CSV table of C-alpha atoms and ligand atoms in Angstrom, one decimal:
chain,number,residue,atom,x,y,z
N,1,MET,CA,95.8,131.1,81.7
N,2,THR,CA,96.4,130.1,78.3
N,3,ARG,CA,98.5,127.2,76.5
N,4,GLY,CA,101.6,129.7,75.6
N,5,ASP,CA,101.9,131.4,79.5
N,6,LYS,CA,104.8,131.2,80.4
N,7,ARG,CA,103.9,130.3,84.0
N,8,LEU,CA,101.5,127.2,82.6
N,9,ASP,CA,103.7,125.8,80.7
N,10,THR,CA,107.0,125.6,83.3
N,11,LEU,CA,103.8,124.3,85.8
N,12,ILE,CA,103.1,121.1,83.5
N,13,GLN,CA,106.7,120.8,83.0
N,14,SER,CA,107.0,120.4,86.4
N,15,VAL,CA,104.7,118.1,86.4
N,16,HIS,CA,105.7,115.7,83.7
N,17,ARG,CA,109.1,115.8,85.7
N,18,ALA,CA,107.5,115.0,88.5
N,19,MET,CA,105.8,112.1,87.4
N,20,ASP,CA,108.9,110.8,86.3
N,21,ALA,CA,110.7,111.4,89.2
N,22,HIS,CA,107.0,109.2,91.2
N,23,GLU,CA,106.6,112.3,93.3
N,24,LEU,CA,103.1,112.0,92.6
N,25,ARG,CA,101.4,109.9,94.7
N,26,ALA,CA,97.7,108.3,95.0
N,27,PHE,CA,96.4,109.3,98.7
N,28,TYR,CA,92.9,106.8,99.5
N,29,GLN,CA,89.9,108.3,101.2
N,30,PRO,CA,88.4,105.8,103.1
N,31,LYS,CA,84.4,105.0,102.2
N,32,PHE,CA,81.8,103.8,104.6
N,33,ASP,CA,78.2,102.1,104.9
N,34,ALA,CA,76.5,104.9,106.4
N,35,LEU,CA,74.7,102.7,108.3
N,36,THR,CA,76.4,99.7,110.0
N,37,GLY,CA,80.5,102.0,109.4
N,38,ARG,CA,82.0,99.5,107.9
N,39,LEU,CA,85.0,100.0,105.6
N,40,VAL,CA,83.2,100.0,101.9
N,41,GLY,CA,86.1,101.2,99.5
N,42,SER,CA,87.9,104.2,98.7
N,43,GLU,CA,89.2,107.0,96.8
N,44,ALA,CA,92.1,107.9,95.4
N,45,LEU,CA,93.5,111.6,94.8
N,46,VAL,CA,96.2,112.7,93.7
N,47,ARG,CA,99.2,114.2,96.0
N,48,TRP,CA,102.2,116.0,94.5
N,49,LEU,CA,104.8,115.3,97.5
N,50,ARG,CA,107.9,117.6,96.6
N,51,PRO,CA,111.3,116.3,97.4
N,52,ASP,CA,111.0,119.0,100.6
N,53,GLY,CA,108.0,116.9,102.0
N,54,SER,CA,105.3,119.9,101.0
N,55,LEU,CA,102.1,118.5,99.6
N,56,VAL,CA,100.4,120.3,96.7
N,57,MET,CA,97.1,119.8,96.2
N,58,PRO,CA,95.3,119.0,93.2
N,59,LEU,CA,92.8,122.1,92.9
N,60,ASP,CA,96.4,123.4,92.7
N,61,PHE,CA,97.7,122.1,89.7
N,62,LEU,CA,94.9,119.8,87.9
N,63,PRO,CA,92.8,122.9,86.6
N,64,GLN,CA,96.2,123.6,84.6
N,65,LEU,CA,96.0,120.4,83.1
N,66,GLU,CA,93.1,119.9,82.0
N,67,THR,CA,94.1,122.8,79.2
N,68,GLY,CA,95.3,120.7,77.6
N,69,LYS,CA,95.8,116.7,77.4
N,70,ASP,CA,98.7,116.3,80.1
N,71,ILE,CA,95.0,115.6,82.3
N,72,LEU,CA,95.1,112.0,80.5
N,73,GLU,CA,98.2,111.2,81.1
N,74,LEU,CA,97.9,112.1,84.9
N,75,ASP,CA,94.7,109.8,85.1
N,76,TYR,CA,96.3,106.7,83.8
N,77,TYR,CA,99.4,106.9,86.0
N,78,ILE,CA,97.0,106.9,89.2
N,79,LEU,CA,95.3,104.7,87.8
N,80,ARG,CA,98.6,102.2,87.5
N,81,LEU,CA,99.2,103.4,91.2
N,82,VAL,CA,96.2,101.6,92.4
N,83,CYS,CA,96.4,98.8,90.1
N,84,GLU,CA,99.8,98.4,91.4
N,85,PHE,CA,98.5,98.6,94.5
N,86,LEU,CA,95.2,96.3,94.6
N,87,GLN,CA,97.7,94.0,93.0
N,88,ARG,CA,99.7,93.7,95.9
N,89,GLN,CA,97.4,94.0,98.0
N,90,MET,CA,95.8,90.7,96.5
N,91,LYS,CA,98.4,88.7,97.3
N,92,GLU,CA,98.0,89.5,100.9
N,93,GLU,CA,95.9,86.6,103.0
N,94,ASN,CA,93.0,87.5,104.2
N,95,PHE,CA,93.1,91.2,102.8
N,96,PRO,CA,90.0,92.9,102.0
N,97,GLN,CA,88.8,93.3,98.3
N,98,LEU,CA,87.6,96.8,98.3
N,99,PRO,CA,86.7,98.4,95.2
N,100,VAL,CA,88.7,101.9,94.4
N,101,ALA,CA,87.2,104.7,92.9
N,102,VAL,CA,89.6,106.5,90.5
N,103,ASN,CA,88.9,110.0,89.1
N,104,PHE,CA,88.6,110.5,85.5
N,105,SER,CA,88.9,113.8,83.3
N,106,ARG,CA,85.8,114.5,81.0
N,107,LEU,CA,88.4,115.1,78.8
N,108,HIS,CA,88.7,111.2,78.5
N,109,VAL,CA,85.1,111.4,76.9
N,110,TYR,CA,86.7,112.9,73.7
N,111,GLU,CA,89.8,110.4,73.9
N,112,ALA,CA,89.1,108.1,71.0
N,113,ASN,CA,90.7,105.1,72.7
N,114,CYS,CA,90.2,105.3,76.6
N,115,LEU,CA,87.8,101.9,77.2
N,116,ARG,CA,91.2,100.1,76.0
N,117,ALA,CA,93.8,102.6,77.3
N,118,VAL,CA,92.1,101.3,80.8
N,119,GLU,CA,91.3,97.7,80.5
N,120,GLN,CA,95.1,97.1,79.0
N,121,ILE,CA,96.6,98.7,82.8
N,122,VAL,CA,93.8,97.2,84.7
N,123,ASP,CA,94.0,93.8,82.9
N,124,GLY,CA,97.8,94.4,82.5
N,125,TYR,CA,97.9,94.5,86.8
N,126,GLY,CA,95.4,91.2,86.8
N,127,VAL,CA,92.9,93.3,89.1
N,128,PRO,CA,89.4,92.3,89.0
N,129,ARG,CA,87.9,95.1,86.9
N,130,HIS,CA,84.9,95.1,89.1
N,131,LEU,CA,87.6,96.8,91.7
N,132,ILE,CA,87.5,99.8,89.6
N,133,GLU,CA,85.3,102.6,90.1
N,134,VAL,CA,86.0,105.4,87.5
N,135,GLU,CA,84.6,108.3,88.7
N,136,ILE,CA,83.2,111.1,85.6
N,137,THR,CA,82.4,114.7,87.1
N,138,GLU,CA,78.7,115.7,86.3
N,139,SER,CA,80.2,119.1,84.7
N,140,ALA,CA,80.9,116.5,81.3
N,141,PHE,CA,77.2,115.6,81.0
N,142,ALA,CA,77.0,119.7,80.3
N,143,GLN,CA,79.4,119.9,77.6
N,144,GLU,CA,78.6,116.4,75.9
N,145,PRO,CA,75.2,114.6,77.3
N,146,GLU,CA,75.6,111.8,74.7
N,147,LYS,CA,78.9,111.5,74.3
N,148,THR,CA,78.9,110.6,77.9
N,149,ALA,CA,76.5,108.7,78.1
N,150,GLU,CA,78.3,106.6,75.6
N,151,TRP,CA,81.2,106.3,77.3
N,152,ILE,CA,79.8,105.6,80.2
N,153,ASN,CA,77.8,102.8,79.1
N,154,LYS,CA,81.6,101.5,77.1
N,155,MET,CA,82.9,101.4,80.7
N,156,ARG,CA,80.3,99.4,82.6
N,157,ASN,CA,80.2,97.5,79.7
N,158,ALA,CA,83.7,96.5,80.0
N,159,GLY,CA,82.9,95.8,83.8
N,160,PHE,CA,83.7,98.8,85.5
N,161,ARG,CA,81.7,100.5,87.6
N,162,VAL,CA,81.2,103.8,87.0
N,163,ALA,CA,79.8,106.8,89.6
N,164,ILE,CA,78.5,109.7,88.3
N,165,ASP,CA,80.8,113.0,91.0
N,166,ASP,CA,79.9,116.3,92.0
N,167,PHE,CA,76.8,115.6,92.0
N,168,GLY,CA,74.5,118.7,91.9
N,169,SER,CA,77.2,120.8,92.1
N,170,GLY,CA,76.3,122.2,88.4
N,171,LEU,CA,73.2,123.5,87.2
N,172,SER,CA,72.7,119.8,85.7
N,173,SER,CA,68.8,119.2,86.7
N,174,LEU,CA,67.5,115.2,88.4
N,175,SER,CA,66.0,114.0,85.1
N,176,PHE,CA,69.5,113.6,83.1
N,177,VAL,CA,70.6,111.1,85.7
N,178,LYS,CA,67.5,109.1,84.6
N,179,ASP,CA,69.2,108.3,81.1
N,180,ILE,CA,72.6,107.7,82.6
N,181,ALA,CA,73.7,104.2,83.5
N,182,ALA,CA,76.2,104.5,86.2
N,183,ASP,CA,76.2,102.6,89.5
N,184,VAL,CA,77.2,105.2,91.7
N,185,LEU,CA,75.8,108.5,92.0
N,186,LYS,CA,78.1,110.8,93.9
N,187,LEU,CA,75.8,114.1,95.9
N,188,ASP,CA,78.8,117.4,96.1
N,189,LYS,CA,79.4,118.5,99.3
N,190,SER,CA,78.2,121.4,98.8
N,191,LEU,CA,74.8,119.6,98.2
N,192,ILE,CA,75.0,118.4,101.8
N,193,SER,CA,76.6,121.1,103.5
N,194,ARG,CA,73.6,123.7,102.2
N,195,ASN,CA,70.7,121.3,102.4
N,196,CYS,CA,71.9,119.4,105.8
N,197,GLU,CA,70.5,123.3,108.0
N,198,ASP,CA,67.7,124.6,105.6
N,199,GLU,CA,64.1,122.7,106.2
N,200,LYS,CA,63.1,123.0,103.0
N,201,GLU,CA,66.6,122.6,101.1
N,202,ARG,CA,66.9,118.7,103.1
N,203,ILE,CA,63.4,118.0,101.3
N,204,VAL,CA,65.7,118.4,98.0
N,205,LEU,CA,68.6,117.0,99.6
N,206,GLU,CA,65.7,113.8,100.5
N,207,SER,CA,64.0,113.8,96.8
N,208,ILE,CA,67.6,113.3,95.1
N,209,PHE,CA,67.8,109.9,97.5
N,210,ASN,CA,64.4,108.8,97.5
N,211,PHE,CA,65.2,109.4,92.8
N,212,ALA,CA,68.3,107.7,93.2
N,213,HIS,CA,67.4,104.9,95.3
N,214,ARG,CA,64.6,104.0,93.0
N,215,LEU,CA,66.7,104.2,90.2
N,216,SER,CA,68.8,101.8,91.8
N,217,LEU,CA,71.7,104.2,92.1
N,218,THR,CA,74.1,103.5,95.0
N,219,THR,CA,75.0,106.8,96.7
N,220,VAL,CA,77.8,107.9,98.2
N,221,ALA,CA,77.9,111.7,100.2
N,222,GLU,CA,81.2,113.6,100.0
N,223,GLY,CA,82.2,115.8,102.8
N,224,VAL,CA,80.6,115.0,105.3
N,225,GLU,CA,81.9,116.6,108.2
N,226,SER,CA,79.4,116.6,111.2
N,227,GLN,CA,77.7,113.9,113.9
N,228,GLU,CA,74.6,116.0,112.0
N,229,GLN,CA,75.5,115.5,108.8
N,230,LEU,CA,75.8,111.6,109.0
N,231,SER,CA,72.4,111.8,111.2
N,232,PHE,CA,70.0,113.1,108.1
N,233,LEU,CA,72.1,111.4,105.4
N,234,ARG,CA,71.2,108.6,107.6
N,235,MET,CA,67.5,109.4,107.5
N,236,CYS,CA,67.2,109.9,103.6
N,237,GLY,CA,68.9,106.4,103.5
N,238,CYS,CA,72.5,107.6,101.9
N,239,LYS,CA,74.1,104.2,101.7
N,240,VAL,CA,78.0,105.6,101.8
N,241,ILE,CA,79.7,108.4,103.6
N,242,GLN,CA,83.0,110.0,102.5
N,243,GLY,CA,83.9,112.7,104.6
N,244,TYR,CA,86.4,114.3,107.2
N,245,LEU,CA,83.7,112.9,109.8
N,246,THR,CA,85.5,109.5,109.7
N,247,ALA,CA,88.7,109.8,107.3
N,248,LYS,CA,90.5,112.2,105.5
N,249,PRO,CA,92.5,111.5,102.2
N,250,MET,CA,95.7,109.2,103.9
N,251,PRO,CA,98.8,107.7,101.9
N,252,GLU,CA,98.4,104.3,101.5
N,253,ASP,CA,100.1,102.9,104.3
N,254,GLN,CA,97.9,104.7,106.6
N,255,TYR,CA,94.9,102.7,104.2
N,256,ILE,CA,96.5,99.4,104.6
N,257,GLN,CA,96.9,99.3,108.1
N,258,LEU,CA,92.9,100.8,107.8
N,259,CYS,CA,92.1,98.2,106.0
N,260,ARG,CA,93.5,95.2,108.4
N,261,GLU,CA,92.2,96.2,111.5
N,262,GLN,CA,88.6,96.8,109.9
N,263,SER,CA,89.0,93.1,108.2
N,264,LYS,CA,89.9,92.0,111.9
N,265,GLN,CA,87.5,94.1,113.9
N,266,GLY,CA,84.1,93.1,111.7
N,267,GLN,CA,81.3,95.7,111.6
N,268,THR,CA,82.1,98.5,113.8
N,269,GLU,CA,78.1,99.7,114.8
N,270,ASP,CA,74.7,98.1,115.2
N,271,VAL,CA,72.5,98.3,112.5
N,272,LEU,CA,69.3,98.2,114.3
N,273,LEU,CA,70.0,101.4,116.4
N,274,THR,CA,71.5,103.4,113.4
N,275,GLN,CA,69.2,101.9,110.6
N,276,PRO,CA,66.1,104.4,109.4
N,277,ALA,CA,62.3,103.4,109.9
N,278,THR,CA,62.5,103.1,105.9
N,279,SER,CA,65.3,100.6,106.5
N,280,ALA,CA,63.7,98.7,109.5
N,281,THR,CA,60.6,98.0,107.5
N,282,GLN,CA,62.8,96.5,104.8
N,283,LEU,CA,64.0,93.9,107.3
N,284,LEU,CA,60.2,93.6,108.4
N,285,LEU,CA,59.4,92.9,105.3
N,286,GLU,CA,61.4,89.8,104.4
N,287,ALA,CA,60.2,88.2,107.6
N,288,VAL,CA,57.1,88.5,106.3
N,289,PHE,CA,57.9,87.5,102.5
N,290,ALA,CA,59.5,84.8,104.3
N,291,ARG,CA,56.5,83.4,106.2
N,292,TYR,CA,53.7,84.7,103.6
N,293,PRO,CA,55.5,84.4,99.5
N,294,LEU,CA,51.5,85.6,99.0
N,295,VAL,CA,50.7,88.8,100.0
N,296,ILE,CA,47.6,90.7,98.6
N,297,PHE,CA,46.5,94.6,99.6
N,298,ALA,CA,42.9,94.9,98.7
N,299,ASN,CA,40.1,97.5,98.8
N,300,LEU,CA,36.8,95.8,98.9
N,301,THR,CA,34.9,99.5,99.0
N,302,ARG,CA,36.3,99.9,95.1
N,303,ASN,CA,36.5,96.5,94.7
N,304,SER,CA,40.6,96.5,93.8
N,305,PHE,CA,44.0,94.7,94.8
N,306,TYR,CA,47.6,95.1,94.1
N,307,LEU,CA,49.4,91.9,94.4
N,308,MET,CA,52.7,92.3,97.1
N,309,ALA,CA,54.7,89.4,96.3
N,310,TYR,CA,54.3,86.5,94.6
N,311,GLU,CA,57.2,84.0,94.7
N,312,ASN,CA,57.9,80.2,95.6
N,313,PHE,CA,53.6,79.9,95.7
N,314,THR,CA,51.9,77.3,94.3
N,315,ARG,CA,51.6,79.1,90.8
N,316,HIS,CA,54.5,81.4,89.5
N,317,SER,CA,53.2,83.9,86.5
N,318,VAL,CA,49.7,83.6,86.1
N,319,CYS,CA,48.8,85.0,88.8
N,320,PRO,CA,47.9,89.2,88.0
N,321,SER,CA,49.9,92.0,90.1
N,322,ALA,CA,46.5,94.0,90.0
N,323,GLY,CA,43.2,94.5,88.9
N,324,GLN,CA,39.7,93.4,90.5
N,325,PHE,CA,39.4,91.7,93.9
N,326,SER,CA,36.0,90.1,92.1
N,327,GLU,CA,38.7,88.9,89.4
N,328,LEU,CA,41.0,87.4,91.5
N,329,ILE,CA,38.4,86.0,93.6
N,330,ALA,CA,37.1,83.8,90.6
N,331,HIS,CA,40.4,83.1,89.4
N,332,GLY,CA,42.0,81.9,93.1
N,333,THR,CA,38.1,79.6,93.1
N,334,ALA,CA,38.9,78.0,89.4
N,335,SER,CA,43.0,76.7,90.7
N,336,MET,CA,41.0,75.3,94.1
N,337,HIS,CA,40.8,71.9,94.4
N,338,PRO,CA,36.7,71.3,92.9
N,339,GLU,CA,35.3,70.2,96.7
N,340,ASP,CA,37.0,73.8,98.1
N,341,GLN,CA,36.0,76.0,95.1
N,342,GLU,CA,32.6,76.8,96.5
N,343,LEU,CA,33.8,77.5,100.0
N,344,PHE,CA,36.2,79.4,98.9
N,345,ARG,CA,34.4,81.7,96.9
N,346,SER,CA,31.6,81.9,99.4
N,347,THR,CA,34.2,83.3,102.3
N,348,PHE,CA,36.1,85.7,100.4
N,349,ASN,CA,33.8,87.3,97.9
N,350,ALA,CA,33.7,91.0,98.7
N,351,ASP,CA,30.1,90.4,100.0
N,352,SER,CA,30.4,88.3,102.7
N,353,LEU,CA,34.0,89.8,103.6
N,354,ILE,CA,32.7,93.5,104.2
N,355,ALA,CA,29.9,91.5,106.4
N,356,ALA,CA,32.5,89.9,108.8
N,357,HIS,CA,33.7,93.4,108.5
N,358,ASP,CA,30.7,95.3,110.1
N,359,ARG,CA,30.4,92.9,112.2
N,360,GLY,CA,33.7,93.3,113.7
N,361,GLU,CA,35.8,89.8,113.4
N,362,GLN,CA,39.4,91.5,112.9
N,363,SER,CA,40.5,88.3,110.2
N,364,VAL,CA,38.8,85.6,108.2
N,365,THR,CA,41.4,82.2,107.6
N,366,LEU,CA,40.8,79.7,105.6
N,367,VAL,CA,42.0,76.3,104.4
N,368,THR,CA,41.8,75.0,101.1
N,369,ARG,CA,43.6,72.7,98.5
N,370,GLN,CA,45.0,74.4,96.0
N,371,MET,CA,46.6,73.4,92.5
N,372,GLY,CA,50.6,74.1,92.1
N,373,ASP,CA,52.6,74.1,88.7
N,374,ASP,CA,53.4,70.6,88.6
N,375,GLY,CA,49.5,69.5,88.9
N,376,VAL,CA,49.8,68.6,92.6
N,377,TYR,CA,46.8,69.9,95.2
N,378,ARG,CA,48.7,71.4,98.3
N,379,ARG,CA,46.7,73.1,101.5
N,380,VAL,CA,47.0,76.4,101.0
N,381,GLU,CA,46.1,78.6,104.2
N,382,THR,CA,44.4,82.0,103.5
N,383,ALA,CA,44.3,84.7,106.3
N,384,ASP,CA,42.2,88.1,105.5
N,385,TYR,CA,43.2,90.8,108.1
N,386,PHE,CA,41.3,94.1,107.8
N,387,VAL,CA,43.1,97.3,108.4
N,388,LYS,CA,42.4,100.8,108.7
N,389,SER,CA,43.7,103.5,106.7
N,390,SER,CA,44.2,107.0,108.4
N,391,SER,CA,43.2,109.2,105.4
N,392,VAL,CA,39.8,107.1,103.9
N,393,ASP,CA,37.2,104.9,105.3
N,394,ASP,CA,37.0,102.2,102.5
N,395,ILE,CA,37.2,98.7,103.9
N,396,LEU,CA,40.9,97.3,103.0
N,397,LEU,CA,42.7,94.3,104.0
N,398,ILE,CA,45.7,92.7,103.8
N,399,ALA,CA,45.6,88.5,102.4
N,400,LEU,CA,48.5,86.6,103.8
N,401,CYS,CA,48.8,83.1,101.7
N,402,HIS,CA,51.3,80.5,102.7
N,403,ASN,CA,51.8,76.8,101.8
N,404,LEU,CA,50.6,74.0,104.6
N,405,ASP,CA,52.6,71.1,102.7
Y,501,C2E,P1,87.0,115.3,94.3
Y,501,C2E,O1,86.7,114.1,93.1
Y,501,C2E,O2,85.5,115.3,94.4
Y,501,C2E,O3,86.8,114.7,95.5
Y,501,C2E,C1,86.3,114.8,96.7
Y,501,C2E,C2,87.5,115.9,97.4
Y,501,C2E,O4,86.7,116.3,98.2
Y,501,C2E,C3,88.8,115.8,97.9
Y,501,C2E,O5,89.1,117.3,97.6
Y,501,C2E,C4,88.9,115.3,99.1
Y,501,C2E,O6,90.2,115.8,99.9
Y,501,C2E,C5,87.6,116.3,99.3
Y,501,C2E,N1,87.1,116.1,100.9
Y,501,C2E,C6,86.6,115.0,101.2
Y,501,C2E,N2,85.9,114.9,102.4
Y,501,C2E,C7,85.8,116.1,102.5
Y,501,C2E,C8,85.4,116.7,103.5
Y,501,C2E,O7,84.5,117.0,104.9
Y,501,C2E,N3,85.4,118.0,103.5
Y,501,C2E,C9,85.8,119.0,102.9
Y,501,C2E,N4,86.1,120.2,103.0
Y,501,C2E,N5,86.6,118.3,101.3
Y,501,C2E,C10,86.7,116.8,101.8
Y,501,C2E,P2,90.8,116.9,96.7
Y,501,C2E,O8,91.5,116.1,97.3
Y,501,C2E,O9,91.5,118.5,97.2
Y,501,C2E,O10,90.5,117.1,95.1
Y,501,C2E,C11,89.8,117.4,94.5
Y,501,C2E,C12,89.9,116.9,93.6
Y,501,C2E,O11,90.5,116.7,92.8
Y,501,C2E,C13,88.9,116.3,93.1
Y,501,C2E,O12,87.3,116.2,93.6
Y,501,C2E,C14,88.6,115.5,91.9
Y,501,C2E,O13,87.7,116.6,91.0
Y,501,C2E,C15,89.8,116.0,91.4
Y,501,C2E,N6,91.3,115.0,91.7
Y,501,C2E,C16,91.7,114.6,92.9
Y,501,C2E,N7,92.7,114.0,92.1
Y,501,C2E,C17,92.5,113.1,90.8
Y,501,C2E,C18,92.8,112.4,89.8
Y,501,C2E,O14,93.9,111.8,90.1
Y,501,C2E,N8,92.5,112.7,88.7
Y,501,C2E,C19,91.5,113.5,88.0
Y,501,C2E,N9,91.1,113.7,87.1
Y,501,C2E,N10,90.8,114.3,89.4
Y,501,C2E,C20,91.4,114.2,90.0
Y,502,MG,MG1,85.6,112.3,93.1
Y,503,MG,MG1,83.4,114.9,94.1
């Protein structure tokens, strides 16, 4: 259909009339934490509720609005409804303040004053900006990559959250994501339904999650319909799920009810039973780092090391994060109390450690006095544990260090 087409013009006029008559509503589809099942927010989706009670779905009229600028008006209309809703709920005591995602057509990217319009609406209702997440579809990048990236930057710098919607629905490659400073990556439902069945495609999906998490993007899986999909998404470390399995888009009053119930219930699932191995390892590491602020991996055979954590220890910035093990020991020795230096050096040089390993010792532990940033000596315990890698014969160790004073 093109502009000037009679049927198209009539439809567009009816949508404008529907806006004036408040027949266009925002439905809310809840989003949940993939591990705990906790409600974390929602997405506002437009619905046209006709006076005869019938419901018209967005895909039956949005593509037509996108042939011109009418879609821009509709998006601002929905944003206003969302802000009215949030403003009302802010007044209710103990009502959870959860973000709402609002869809923005890619045509906003070409608009001169989009940011100002959004700011005026959101600020006008007194809604904190971080509660509004603007969703812009991946296809915007295919057409106008630079302009879209710039649009996102402006939105984020102004304090709004930004999500890339429908990721994986088009032909765009992963690499474009690295250049975009978004907060959230929403994986399209076509990707989820395809990939959870086929082994090779599951591998692709795992890599997408990995990649997104390394870029510090929050991942949202759209269109989650089955328990099998959810289990697989959890294994991939997916953060948030949205789909019919957990909740369909619902009218505002039902969503309010859900928010109230969830705030009373608190957490719904035991994270220990649902977490993937990577998240369990992360928890374990937190406990290790709480006890040992300095953790060093060393390869004695290759005279190399790297630091895994270096916080709250006697010194903060002077320690290199990777390099030659012999240099690390020389560096450590220099910070020891003069009376402890020889003992430290002779215990922890690579030859002595390799000899201890060959004698069958499992660990080597020593307490020495080390000078901190403040010039004060404190007793430090260094415990080196020999570890075995399944892939190499090198002699490896993990050194756990902590202050005793
Ligand atoms: P979207 O932004 O990707 O929204 C997700 C769509 O997936 C919604 O369709 C939702 O109802 C549907 N969905 C959610 N969970 C499932 C599931 O488990 N299975 C299946 N099969 N579908 C699921 P809906 O509401 O029909 O909206 C379609 C599209 O229309 C949206 O896709 C969005 O691109 C657009 N849209 C909706 N509201 C607005 C709006 O206010 N402004 C703009 N510009 N676009 C909007
Ligand atoms: Mg969306
Ligand atoms: Mg989507």
